[in-house]
Structures are given as C-alpha cells and as structure tokens.
Amino acid sequence: MVKQLLIVCICCWMSVSANGQTRTISGDAGWRMFSIPKTGATVSDISDDTAIQGVTGGSDSDKAANIYYNAASDGSNGWAIPTNMSTAWGDGLGVIVYFYDNTTGGSSELPLDLDVSGSEPGSDVNVTISNDFTLLGNPFQSNINLDDIDGNASGAGILFGGIKSSVKVWSDASSSYLSYNLGTSQVLSAWQGFFIEKASGLLTDLTNVKIPTTAKTGSAADIEVYSKKNTFDYRSMDLHVKGEGYNDLSSKFFFTAYSNEDEDQFDGTKLNPINGSPNIAFIRNSGEEMLRLSQDARALNPDVIQEYILDFNDMGISGDFELSWPNWTNIPDEWTITLTDTELDIEIDMREESLYSFTIASKQKKSAQTVLQVPALKAKASGDEYRFKVDITPGITVGLENEFARIEQFELEQNYPNPFNPSTTIRYSVAENGPVNISIYNITGQKVAELVNTTKAAGSHQIAWNATALSSGIYYYRLTAPGQVLTKQMTLIK
C-alpha cells in the first residue's frame, strides 16, 4: 500500500491556529520558505510581525534584502525583491524570508508568530509558469492534497500536466532541500512553499498550474481518506550527506513503471542549497551536457544492472562527511546494492552497512552563499573524476507481497492516469512471443486508434496514447494476442 505522508512545516514551524491564519516560527535564525494563506498577500502582511530589510518602507531599506519571491526562475534571474511594502507577488506563489533571532533593527527573537487577517482565495488558484523552476505556495488556510495540483501541458506519456514529479521544500531545520513526489499521496501543509520543475518533452508548453479548492483537506481528517488521485507503484531509497554543520537530504533513487535510464518526468534537477552546503547528485548525460539530478528515476523492475554515477560537490569545504541511505520503500530483498568509493577503491554493501564515512580536502574556492542561485551547479564540480558510484543488480522481484512480481501472464492493466487529458499510458503483459494488437474504440464501437500491431516478446510492455484530436468521453482499449482478448474502459476529460 502506498503510504500517505503529511508534508509538515519542516522549516521549523511549530503550531498553526484552528483557522489556519497563524503560524509560529521557531528554531534558529535562517531562511524559511512559505506562502501566506490570504488572497492578495503583500509584504506588509509579514512586516508587522518580523523585520523586513532591503525593501522601500521596511526596517532597513539600505541593507541586503531578506525577502524574495520567485515567479519564474531560470536559475540566474528568477528571484525578485519586492518593490515596497505594498508589493503583492500573487496567489499560489511562495516567498523566502530570512528571520533574525535577535532584537536589532525591529527584529524579534524566535519563536515568533506570523498572523494574517483576510480571506483565502474563494476559487481555484491559477499560477502562470514561464520558465523551468517556480516557487509555488499553498494559497489556502488548510492542508491540501499535493496530487490535486495540475499543469496545462500535454505530450505523449506526460503526467501531472507537465510538472515533474519531484518537488522540493527548503528545510531550515535540516539545512537542506527535501524532496517529495507527486503521485505518492502526499499532503501539503498550510503556509508551505515548494519548488516545482517543468517537465521536458512537452507537446504543448507548461504555462499554467492550477491549485483547485477541491485540493483542500481538513487537518483533522483521517489520513486514510486522503485523495489517491495519481498514486502509482514505486520504489525509493534516500541518499543523505552530512558534515560538520551541513546536510544534503534531497537525493533519492526512484523507480516507477513510467521511467527508464533516459530522462523522464520522474527525474529531478538538483537545486543549489540556499546555504552553500556540500551536496551529492546523480550525473546524467543528456547528450548536450552533464546534468546533476536530485532524483534519478529508473524502471520499476529493471532487468539489467543499474549503474549510477554520483558527483560530490564539496562547495570549497574540507572535512569529514558521512554518506547514508536511511529510508527504503519497496526495495526488493533480492536486489544487490553496492556503493564504490572510486578514489579509495572501497566497495560497501549498502544492505549490510547503513553509512559510509569519508574525508574531503577541497581544491576549489568556497562557494559564496547567495539565495539567488536556484538550480543545479554544473557537474564535475569537485575535480575531473566522480568520487562515488552505485550499482544495483536486480534479482527476481517479489516485493510488496508479489504485487510487483515479474509478470509472466497475459494481462491488461488500467491506463494511467485515468481520467486523462490528453495523454495516458497503457501497460500490458504477454505470456509468450507472438503478434499483439492494441486498439482504441469509442462508445459506438468505432476504432479510433491502433497503438500496437506487431510481434512482441514475452513480458511486460507499455505504450503511451495522445488523444488530442478526440473529444471527451468514454473509450475502450483492447489487447489481442493469439487466442486471448482483454478490454478495459477509460475516460478522456477535456
């Protein structure tokens, strides 16, 4: 069963009022990523509770700004400083604010309460998207089902309306970004901000993200009744780095039926830590450049050895570090997982050990800590050779009470997503080599598309279908193989 998690206010929040209009900031001085649950929120909604500097009308307008919003980051100039205290950044967008744990220049010692008066948006919130990364925020005074947000892009096999599955939340308490995934029944807290990334390979561009009022869920609701709108089978394993005063907790191995070794919607770009922390990333050759990823998604049941190259970026900081892999979800017992320190030629069985300690003598200049650097640094930032690699050797997959077992039978699965607009993916299995046909029919029985008509090897397969040219309605997809026919229904909603 897919676990449902609450993305709590990891950024050192402590409490929220019954009506969702008060949030307590605690912990140490540092950056917090959040949203304000009020339509038309402005800087003044924050400045009455904490010092705002670098903004006209603020406590110290001549000092460096301690507040930014991010409407459309391309990695270099997406951050904006509000013009004055009346600046509104727009419903559904998030902000980052540096909170000072002192009483200088209008500041307050932590903890302190942020409170707003006013109404939350009374209808669906639509956010304009123009570049690769955008800092969104929960606009409502209640938790929301993260899976209910949706983009307006389309393309073959594209899920979540063109939003990449991996979303990021900055945690000041952990001094790291944390990664979560669309499609895994997560619940986003009120007041929380989160980064989304635009998927690649889109047929139509992602220009709008909708956060519907129907996403709201009562904070007292039984977690088992939360939406499972886009849930899917997946496996994951976290990869953490810790040093003296530094953490990177955002990297994750991820496996789905919609992923492979090429770039796909479940890969996630590595964001540069706000505090300049050393970090580790997966390296992917895109054909044009080497990409640094926080999440490297592969097939749910890979049938060959999976090799991962890992770039450790020390950010100019020398010292002792610890690499660990604390959280495993649905990873089959039969998989052999080996970490190699290529510099010292040491191999670690990641099932037998829980962490690996190593020392870095940095050869690069310490990175300037600036909040304006949003996405990933370039690959191979710590020398010519990558320090680590991981090899995963799959065995016979029998995890999750055989739910993900390698299928050796004739089977047609429910398309995903369903309902869909305009693309969906159909997974199927055949027991032996032979001719296979998959065709689509409308409600009157007329064939409207033929997706597969060829010889297929025994095993599991999938095919994407784009129904852009068809109207909303019920359709049937039929799998035909020698002596066998299976049919299922799906719904196109435009």
Coordinates of C-alpha atoms in Angstrom, one line a residue:
M1 CA 0.0 0.0 0.0
V2 CA 1.3 3.5 -0.8
K3 CA 1.9 5.4 2.4
Q4 CA 0.3 8.8 2.7
L5 CA 2.5 11.5 4.2
L6 CA 1.9 14.9 5.5
I7 CA 4.5 17.4 4.3
V8 CA 4.5 19.2 7.6
C9 CA 6.1 22.6 8.1
I10 CA 9.6 21.2 8.2
C11 CA 11.0 24.8 8.2
C12 CA 10.8 24.9 12.0
W13 CA 7.1 25.8 12.1
M14 CA 5.6 24.7 15.5
S15 CA 1.9 25.4 15.5
V16 CA -1.0 26.6 13.4
S17 CA -4.2 28.1 14.6
A18 CA -7.6 26.5 14.1
N19 CA -8.4 28.8 11.2
G20 CA -5.0 28.5 9.5
Q21 CA -4.2 32.2 9.9
T22 CA -1.3 32.0 12.4
R23 CA 2.0 30.2 12.1
T24 CA 4.8 30.1 14.6
I25 CA 8.4 30.4 13.5
S26 CA 10.9 28.8 15.9
G27 CA 14.4 27.5 15.9
D28 CA 17.5 29.5 14.8
A29 CA 18.0 32.4 12.5
G30 CA 17.7 31.4 8.9
W31 CA 15.7 31.2 5.7
R32 CA 12.1 30.0 5.7
M33 CA 10.2 29.0 2.5
F34 CA 6.5 29.6 2.9
S35 CA 3.3 31.0 1.5
I36 CA 0.6 33.3 3.0
P37 CA -2.9 31.9 3.2
K38 CA -4.6 35.1 2.1
T39 CA -5.7 36.4 -1.3
G40 CA -3.6 39.3 -2.4
A41 CA -1.0 39.0 0.3
T42 CA 1.7 41.7 0.4
V43 CA 5.0 42.3 2.2
S44 CA 3.1 44.2 4.9
D45 CA 1.4 41.0 5.9
I46 CA 4.8 39.8 7.1
S47 CA 6.5 43.1 8.2
D48 CA 4.0 43.6 11.0
D49 CA 5.4 40.5 12.7
T50 CA 9.1 40.5 11.7
A51 CA 11.8 42.9 10.4
I52 CA 11.9 43.3 6.6
Q53 CA 15.0 44.9 5.1
G54 CA 16.2 45.8 1.6
V55 CA 12.7 46.9 0.7
T56 CA 11.4 50.5 0.5
G57 CA 9.4 51.2 3.6
G58 CA 11.0 48.4 5.5
S59 CA 13.1 48.4 8.7
D60 CA 16.4 49.0 6.8
S61 CA 15.8 49.7 3.2
D62 CA 19.6 50.2 2.5
K63 CA 20.6 46.7 3.7
A64 CA 20.6 43.5 1.8
A65 CA 17.1 42.2 1.2
N66 CA 15.8 39.4 3.5
I67 CA 12.8 38.6 1.4
Y68 CA 12.4 37.2 -2.2
Y69 CA 9.7 35.8 -4.3
N70 CA 10.3 33.6 -7.4
A71 CA 7.7 33.8 -10.1
A72 CA 9.7 32.0 -12.8
S73 CA 13.3 31.1 -12.2
D74 CA 15.6 30.1 -15.0
G75 CA 18.4 29.7 -12.5
S76 CA 20.0 33.1 -12.8
N77 CA 17.5 35.9 -12.6
G78 CA 14.2 34.4 -11.4
W79 CA 14.3 35.8 -7.9
A80 CA 12.7 39.2 -7.3
I81 CA 12.9 41.6 -4.4
P82 CA 9.6 43.3 -3.6
T83 CA 9.5 47.0 -4.6
N84 CA 7.9 48.2 -1.4
M85 CA 5.7 47.1 1.4
S86 CA 2.6 47.0 -0.8
T87 CA 4.0 44.6 -3.3
A88 CA 1.9 41.5 -3.9
W89 CA 3.5 38.5 -5.5
G90 CA 0.3 36.7 -6.4
D91 CA -1.9 33.9 -5.0
G92 CA -0.3 30.5 -5.3
L93 CA 3.3 31.7 -5.2
G94 CA 5.7 31.3 -2.4
V95 CA 8.3 33.5 -0.7
I96 CA 11.5 33.1 1.2
V97 CA 12.3 35.2 4.2
Y98 CA 15.3 35.4 6.5
F99 CA 14.3 35.5 10.1
Y100 CA 16.7 37.1 12.6
D101 CA 16.9 35.6 16.1
N102 CA 17.6 39.0 17.8
T103 CA 16.1 42.3 18.8
T104 CA 18.1 44.5 16.4
G105 CA 16.6 46.9 13.9
G106 CA 13.0 45.8 14.5
S107 CA 13.7 42.1 14.7
S108 CA 12.3 39.7 17.3
E109 CA 13.8 36.8 19.0
L110 CA 12.4 33.4 17.9
P111 CA 9.9 31.9 18.3
L112 CA 7.5 34.5 16.9
D113 CA 4.0 34.3 15.4
L114 CA 3.1 35.2 11.9
D115 CA -0.5 36.1 11.6
V116 CA -2.7 37.4 8.8
S117 CA -6.2 38.8 8.6
G118 CA -8.2 38.3 5.5
S119 CA -9.8 35.7 3.4
E120 CA -8.2 32.8 1.5
P121 CA -8.9 32.6 -2.3
G122 CA -12.5 31.6 -2.8
S123 CA -11.9 29.8 -6.1
D124 CA -9.3 27.7 -7.9
V125 CA -5.9 29.4 -8.0
N126 CA -4.1 29.6 -11.3
V127 CA -0.3 30.4 -11.4
T128 CA 1.4 31.5 -14.6
I129 CA 4.5 29.4 -15.4
S130 CA 7.2 30.8 -17.8
N131 CA 10.5 29.1 -17.0
D132 CA 11.9 25.8 -15.7
F133 CA 11.5 26.4 -11.9
T134 CA 8.8 28.2 -10.0
L135 CA 8.4 28.6 -6.2
L136 CA 4.7 27.9 -5.5
G137 CA 2.9 28.0 -2.2
N138 CA -0.3 26.6 -0.7
P139 CA -2.7 29.5 -1.0
F140 CA -5.4 28.1 1.4
Q141 CA -5.8 28.1 5.1
S142 CA -5.8 24.3 5.3
N143 CA -3.7 21.4 4.2
I144 CA -4.0 20.4 0.5
N145 CA -3.6 17.1 -1.4
L146 CA -0.5 17.7 -3.4
D147 CA -1.6 15.3 -6.1
D148 CA -4.6 17.5 -6.9
I149 CA -2.4 20.3 -8.4
D150 CA -2.2 20.1 -12.1
G151 CA -0.5 21.7 -15.1
N152 CA -1.9 22.6 -18.5
A153 CA 0.8 20.9 -20.7
S154 CA 0.4 17.8 -22.8
G155 CA 2.6 15.3 -24.5
A156 CA 3.0 11.6 -25.1
G157 CA 3.0 9.8 -21.7
I158 CA 3.1 13.2 -19.8
L159 CA 1.7 13.0 -16.3
F160 CA 0.7 15.7 -13.8
G161 CA 0.0 18.2 -16.6
G162 CA 3.7 18.6 -17.4
I163 CA 5.0 19.1 -13.8
K164 CA 8.0 16.9 -12.9
S165 CA 7.1 14.5 -10.1
S166 CA 9.9 15.6 -7.8
V167 CA 9.1 18.8 -5.8
K168 CA 11.4 20.5 -3.3
V169 CA 10.9 22.1 0.1
W170 CA 13.7 24.1 1.8
S171 CA 14.1 23.0 5.4
D172 CA 16.0 25.4 7.6
A173 CA 15.8 22.8 10.5
S174 CA 17.7 20.3 8.3
S175 CA 19.8 23.0 6.4
S176 CA 18.8 21.2 3.2
Y177 CA 16.2 20.8 0.5
L178 CA 13.9 17.9 1.0
S179 CA 12.3 16.0 -2.0
Y180 CA 8.8 14.7 -2.3
N181 CA 6.9 13.2 -5.3
L182 CA 3.6 13.9 -7.0
G183 CA 1.7 10.7 -7.3
T184 CA 2.5 9.4 -3.8
S185 CA -0.5 10.7 -1.8
Q186 CA 1.4 13.5 0.0
V187 CA -0.5 16.2 1.9
L188 CA 1.0 19.7 1.9
S189 CA 0.7 21.9 5.0
A190 CA -0.9 25.3 5.1
W191 CA 1.6 28.1 4.8
Q192 CA 4.1 25.8 3.0
G193 CA 6.1 26.9 -0.1
F194 CA 7.5 24.4 -2.6
F195 CA 9.5 24.4 -5.8
I196 CA 8.2 22.7 -9.0
E197 CA 10.1 22.0 -12.2
K198 CA 8.8 21.9 -15.7
A199 CA 9.0 18.5 -17.5
S200 CA 10.8 18.1 -20.7
G201 CA 9.5 16.6 -24.0
L202 CA 6.2 18.5 -23.8
L203 CA 3.9 18.7 -26.8
T204 CA 2.4 21.9 -25.5
D205 CA 4.3 24.1 -23.1
L206 CA 3.5 24.3 -19.3
T207 CA 2.2 27.8 -18.9
N208 CA -0.3 27.4 -16.0
V209 CA -0.5 25.4 -12.8
K210 CA -3.9 25.1 -11.1
I211 CA -4.3 24.6 -7.3
P212 CA -8.0 23.8 -7.0
T213 CA -10.2 24.4 -4.0
T214 CA -11.0 20.7 -4.1
A215 CA -7.4 20.0 -3.0
K216 CA -8.2 21.3 0.5
T217 CA -8.4 18.7 3.2
G218 CA -9.4 19.0 6.8
S219 CA -6.5 18.9 9.2
A220 CA -8.5 16.5 11.5
A221 CA -9.4 14.1 8.7
D222 CA -8.4 10.5 8.9
I223 CA -5.2 10.2 6.8
E224 CA -6.6 7.1 5.1
V225 CA -9.3 9.0 3.4
Y226 CA -7.0 11.5 1.7
S227 CA -7.0 11.5 -2.1
K228 CA -5.1 8.9 -4.1
K229 CA -5.8 10.6 -7.4
N230 CA -2.5 10.0 -9.1
T231 CA -1.0 7.2 -7.0
F232 CA 1.2 4.6 -8.7
D233 CA 3.6 1.7 -7.8
Y234 CA 7.0 3.0 -6.9
R235 CA 10.2 2.2 -5.1
S236 CA 12.6 4.7 -3.5
M237 CA 15.8 4.9 -1.5
D238 CA 17.1 8.2 0.1
L239 CA 20.7 9.2 -0.1
H240 CA 21.9 11.7 2.6
V241 CA 25.2 13.6 3.1
K242 CA 26.1 15.1 6.5
G243 CA 29.1 17.1 7.5
E244 CA 30.0 19.4 10.4
G245 CA 27.1 21.8 10.3
Y246 CA 26.0 20.8 6.8
N247 CA 23.4 18.5 5.4
D248 CA 22.1 17.4 2.0
L249 CA 18.9 15.3 2.3
S250 CA 17.4 15.8 -1.1
S251 CA 18.8 13.0 -3.2
K252 CA 16.7 9.9 -4.0
F253 CA 16.8 6.7 -6.0
F254 CA 13.3 6.3 -7.5
F255 CA 11.7 3.5 -9.6
T256 CA 8.4 3.6 -11.5
A257 CA 6.7 1.8 -14.4
Y258 CA 6.9 5.1 -16.3
S259 CA 10.7 5.6 -16.0
N260 CA 13.8 4.3 -17.7
E261 CA 17.5 5.2 -17.9
D262 CA 16.7 8.1 -20.2
E263 CA 15.4 11.5 -19.0
D264 CA 11.8 11.3 -17.9
Q265 CA 9.2 13.1 -15.8
F266 CA 10.3 11.4 -12.5
D267 CA 13.9 12.7 -12.7
G268 CA 14.5 15.9 -10.7
T269 CA 17.1 18.6 -11.1
K270 CA 19.5 19.2 -8.1
L271 CA 18.8 22.6 -6.6
N272 CA 21.8 24.5 -5.3
P273 CA 21.4 24.7 -1.5
I274 CA 20.5 28.1 -0.2
N275 CA 23.2 28.0 2.5
G276 CA 26.1 26.8 0.2
S277 CA 26.1 23.3 1.8
P278 CA 28.2 20.5 0.2
N279 CA 25.9 18.1 -1.7
I280 CA 25.8 15.0 -3.8
A281 CA 24.0 14.5 -7.1
F282 CA 23.3 11.9 -9.7
I283 CA 25.0 12.6 -13.0
R284 CA 23.1 12.1 -16.3
N285 CA 24.4 12.7 -19.8
S286 CA 21.7 14.4 -21.7
G287 CA 23.6 14.3 -25.0
E288 CA 24.2 18.1 -24.8
E289 CA 25.5 18.4 -21.2
M290 CA 26.0 16.5 -18.0
L291 CA 23.1 17.1 -15.7
R292 CA 23.1 17.0 -11.9
L293 CA 19.9 15.3 -10.5
S294 CA 18.5 15.0 -7.1
Q295 CA 16.3 12.2 -8.2
D296 CA 17.3 9.6 -10.8
A297 CA 14.3 7.6 -11.8
R298 CA 14.6 4.1 -13.4
A299 CA 12.3 1.3 -14.4
L300 CA 10.2 -0.3 -11.6
N301 CA 11.6 -3.8 -12.4
P302 CA 14.9 -3.3 -14.2
D303 CA 16.3 -6.5 -15.8
V304 CA 19.9 -5.4 -16.1
I305 CA 22.4 -3.9 -13.7
Q306 CA 21.7 -0.2 -13.0
E307 CA 24.8 2.0 -12.7
Y308 CA 24.6 5.4 -11.0
I309 CA 27.5 8.0 -11.1
L310 CA 27.5 10.3 -8.1
D311 CA 29.1 13.8 -8.1
F312 CA 30.1 15.1 -4.6
N313 CA 30.4 18.9 -4.7
D314 CA 32.3 20.0 -1.6
M315 CA 31.5 23.7 -2.3
G316 CA 35.0 24.5 -1.2
I317 CA 34.6 23.0 2.3
S318 CA 37.1 20.4 3.6
G319 CA 36.4 18.0 6.4
D320 CA 34.8 14.7 7.4
F321 CA 31.5 13.7 5.8
E322 CA 29.0 10.8 6.2
L323 CA 27.0 9.3 3.3
S324 CA 23.9 7.3 4.5
W325 CA 20.8 5.7 3.0
P326 CA 18.3 5.6 5.8
N327 CA 14.9 5.3 4.1
W328 CA 13.9 2.4 1.8
T329 CA 10.5 1.9 0.3
N330 CA 9.5 -1.2 -1.5
I331 CA 13.1 -2.1 -2.4
P332 CA 13.1 -5.9 -3.1
D333 CA 15.2 -8.1 -0.9
E334 CA 16.8 -9.7 -4.0
W335 CA 18.5 -6.6 -5.2
T336 CA 22.2 -6.3 -4.6
I337 CA 23.2 -2.6 -4.0
T338 CA 26.9 -1.7 -3.9
L339 CA 28.5 1.7 -3.2
T340 CA 32.0 2.2 -4.6
D341 CA 34.4 4.9 -3.4
T342 CA 36.4 5.2 -6.7
E343 CA 39.1 7.3 -5.1
L344 CA 40.0 4.7 -2.4
D345 CA 38.7 1.7 -4.3
I346 CA 36.4 0.7 -1.5
E347 CA 33.2 -1.2 -2.0
I348 CA 30.3 -1.1 0.5
D349 CA 27.3 -3.5 0.6
M350 CA 24.6 -1.0 1.3
R351 CA 22.4 -3.7 2.8
E352 CA 25.0 -4.6 5.3
E353 CA 26.1 -1.1 6.2
S354 CA 24.0 2.0 7.0
L355 CA 26.6 4.7 6.3
Y356 CA 30.0 5.4 4.8
S357 CA 32.4 8.0 6.2
F358 CA 34.9 9.8 4.0
T359 CA 37.2 12.8 4.1
I360 CA 37.4 15.7 1.6
A361 CA 40.4 18.0 1.1
S362 CA 38.8 20.6 -1.2
K363 CA 40.6 22.0 -4.1
Q364 CA 38.1 24.7 -5.0
K365 CA 37.2 28.1 -3.6
K366 CA 34.4 28.1 -1.1
S367 CA 31.1 29.0 -2.7
A368 CA 29.5 32.3 -1.9
Q369 CA 26.3 31.8 -0.1
T370 CA 23.6 33.5 -2.1
V371 CA 19.9 32.8 -2.3
L372 CA 19.9 33.9 -5.9
Q373 CA 21.5 30.6 -7.1
V374 CA 18.4 28.4 -7.5
P375 CA 19.0 25.4 -9.7
A376 CA 22.0 23.0 -10.0
L377 CA 25.6 23.8 -10.2
K378 CA 27.4 22.2 -13.2
A379 CA 28.6 18.6 -13.0
K380 CA 32.1 17.6 -12.1
A381 CA 32.5 20.5 -9.7
S382 CA 34.9 18.7 -7.5
G383 CA 37.6 17.6 -9.8
D384 CA 37.9 15.5 -13.0
E385 CA 36.7 12.2 -11.5
Y386 CA 33.5 11.4 -9.8
R387 CA 34.0 10.2 -6.3
F388 CA 31.2 7.6 -6.0
K389 CA 29.2 5.2 -8.0
V390 CA 26.3 2.8 -7.0
D391 CA 25.5 -0.5 -8.8
I392 CA 22.1 -2.1 -8.3
T393 CA 21.8 -5.7 -9.5
P394 CA 18.2 -6.8 -9.7
G395 CA 17.2 -10.3 -8.8
I396 CA 13.8 -11.9 -9.1
T397 CA 11.4 -9.2 -7.9
V398 CA 9.0 -10.4 -5.3
G399 CA 8.5 -7.3 -3.1
L400 CA 5.1 -5.9 -1.8
E401 CA 3.6 -9.4 -1.4
N402 CA 4.3 -10.2 -5.1
E403 CA 2.5 -7.1 -6.2
F404 CA 5.5 -6.0 -8.3
A405 CA 6.5 -9.6 -9.3
R406 CA 7.8 -10.0 -12.8
I407 CA 4.7 -10.8 -14.8
E408 CA 4.6 -14.0 -16.9
Q409 CA 1.0 -14.0 -17.9
F410 CA -1.5 -12.3 -20.3
E411 CA -2.6 -9.1 -18.6
L412 CA -4.0 -5.6 -19.4
E413 CA -3.7 -3.0 -16.7
Q414 CA -5.8 0.0 -16.1
N415 CA -4.5 3.0 -18.0
Y416 CA -2.7 5.7 -16.0
P417 CA -3.7 8.4 -15.4
N418 CA -7.5 7.8 -15.7
P419 CA -9.4 10.0 -16.3
F420 CA -6.8 11.7 -18.5
N421 CA -6.2 14.8 -20.7
P422 CA -4.9 14.3 -23.3
S423 CA -2.2 11.6 -22.7
T424 CA -2.3 8.3 -20.9
T425 CA -0.1 5.2 -20.6
I426 CA -1.3 1.6 -21.1
R427 CA 0.7 -1.2 -19.5
Y428 CA 0.3 -4.8 -20.6
S429 CA 1.9 -8.2 -20.4
V430 CA 2.0 -11.2 -22.7
A431 CA 3.0 -14.8 -21.7
E432 CA 4.8 -15.7 -24.9
N433 CA 6.4 -14.3 -28.0
G434 CA 3.8 -13.5 -30.7
P435 CA 1.6 -11.0 -32.5
V436 CA 0.0 -8.3 -30.4
N437 CA -2.6 -5.7 -31.2
I438 CA -3.9 -2.8 -29.0
S439 CA -6.6 -0.7 -30.5
I440 CA -8.9 2.1 -29.1
Y441 CA -12.6 2.2 -29.7
N442 CA -15.2 4.9 -29.0
I443 CA -18.5 4.1 -27.2
T444 CA -20.2 3.2 -30.5
G445 CA -17.6 0.6 -31.3
Q446 CA -15.8 2.6 -33.9
K447 CA -12.0 2.1 -34.0
V448 CA -10.3 5.5 -33.4
A449 CA -6.7 4.4 -33.0
E450 CA -4.3 1.5 -33.3
L451 CA -1.4 1.7 -30.9
V452 CA 0.3 -1.7 -31.4
N453 CA 0.2 -4.2 -34.3
T454 CA 3.4 -6.1 -34.2
T455 CA 5.2 -9.1 -32.7
K456 CA 6.1 -8.7 -29.0
A457 CA 8.4 -10.7 -26.8
A458 CA 7.0 -12.3 -23.6
G459 CA 7.0 -10.0 -20.7
S460 CA 5.7 -6.5 -19.7
H461 CA 5.3 -3.6 -22.0
Q462 CA 3.8 -0.1 -22.1
I463 CA 2.5 2.3 -24.7
A464 CA 1.5 6.0 -24.5
W465 CA -1.5 7.4 -26.3
N466 CA -2.3 11.0 -27.0
A467 CA -5.9 11.8 -27.6
T468 CA -5.5 15.4 -28.5
A469 CA -7.6 15.1 -31.7
L470 CA -10.6 13.3 -29.9
S471 CA -13.4 14.7 -27.8
S472 CA -14.2 14.0 -24.2
G473 CA -15.9 10.7 -23.5
I474 CA -15.6 7.0 -22.7
Y475 CA -13.2 4.9 -24.8
Y476 CA -12.3 1.2 -24.7
Y477 CA -8.8 -0.2 -25.3
R478 CA -8.5 -3.8 -26.4
L479 CA -5.5 -6.1 -26.1
T480 CA -5.5 -9.0 -28.6
A481 CA -3.0 -11.9 -28.7
P482 CA -3.3 -15.4 -30.1
G483 CA -6.3 -17.0 -28.5
Q484 CA -6.8 -14.2 -26.0
V485 CA -8.6 -10.8 -25.8
L486 CA -8.8 -8.3 -22.9
T487 CA -10.7 -5.0 -22.9
K488 CA -10.8 -2.1 -20.4
Q489 CA -12.6 1.3 -20.2
M490 CA -11.0 4.7 -19.9
T491 CA -12.3 8.3 -19.7
L492 CA -11.0 11.3 -21.6
I493 CA -11.9 14.6 -20.0
K494 CA -11.0 17.9 -21.7

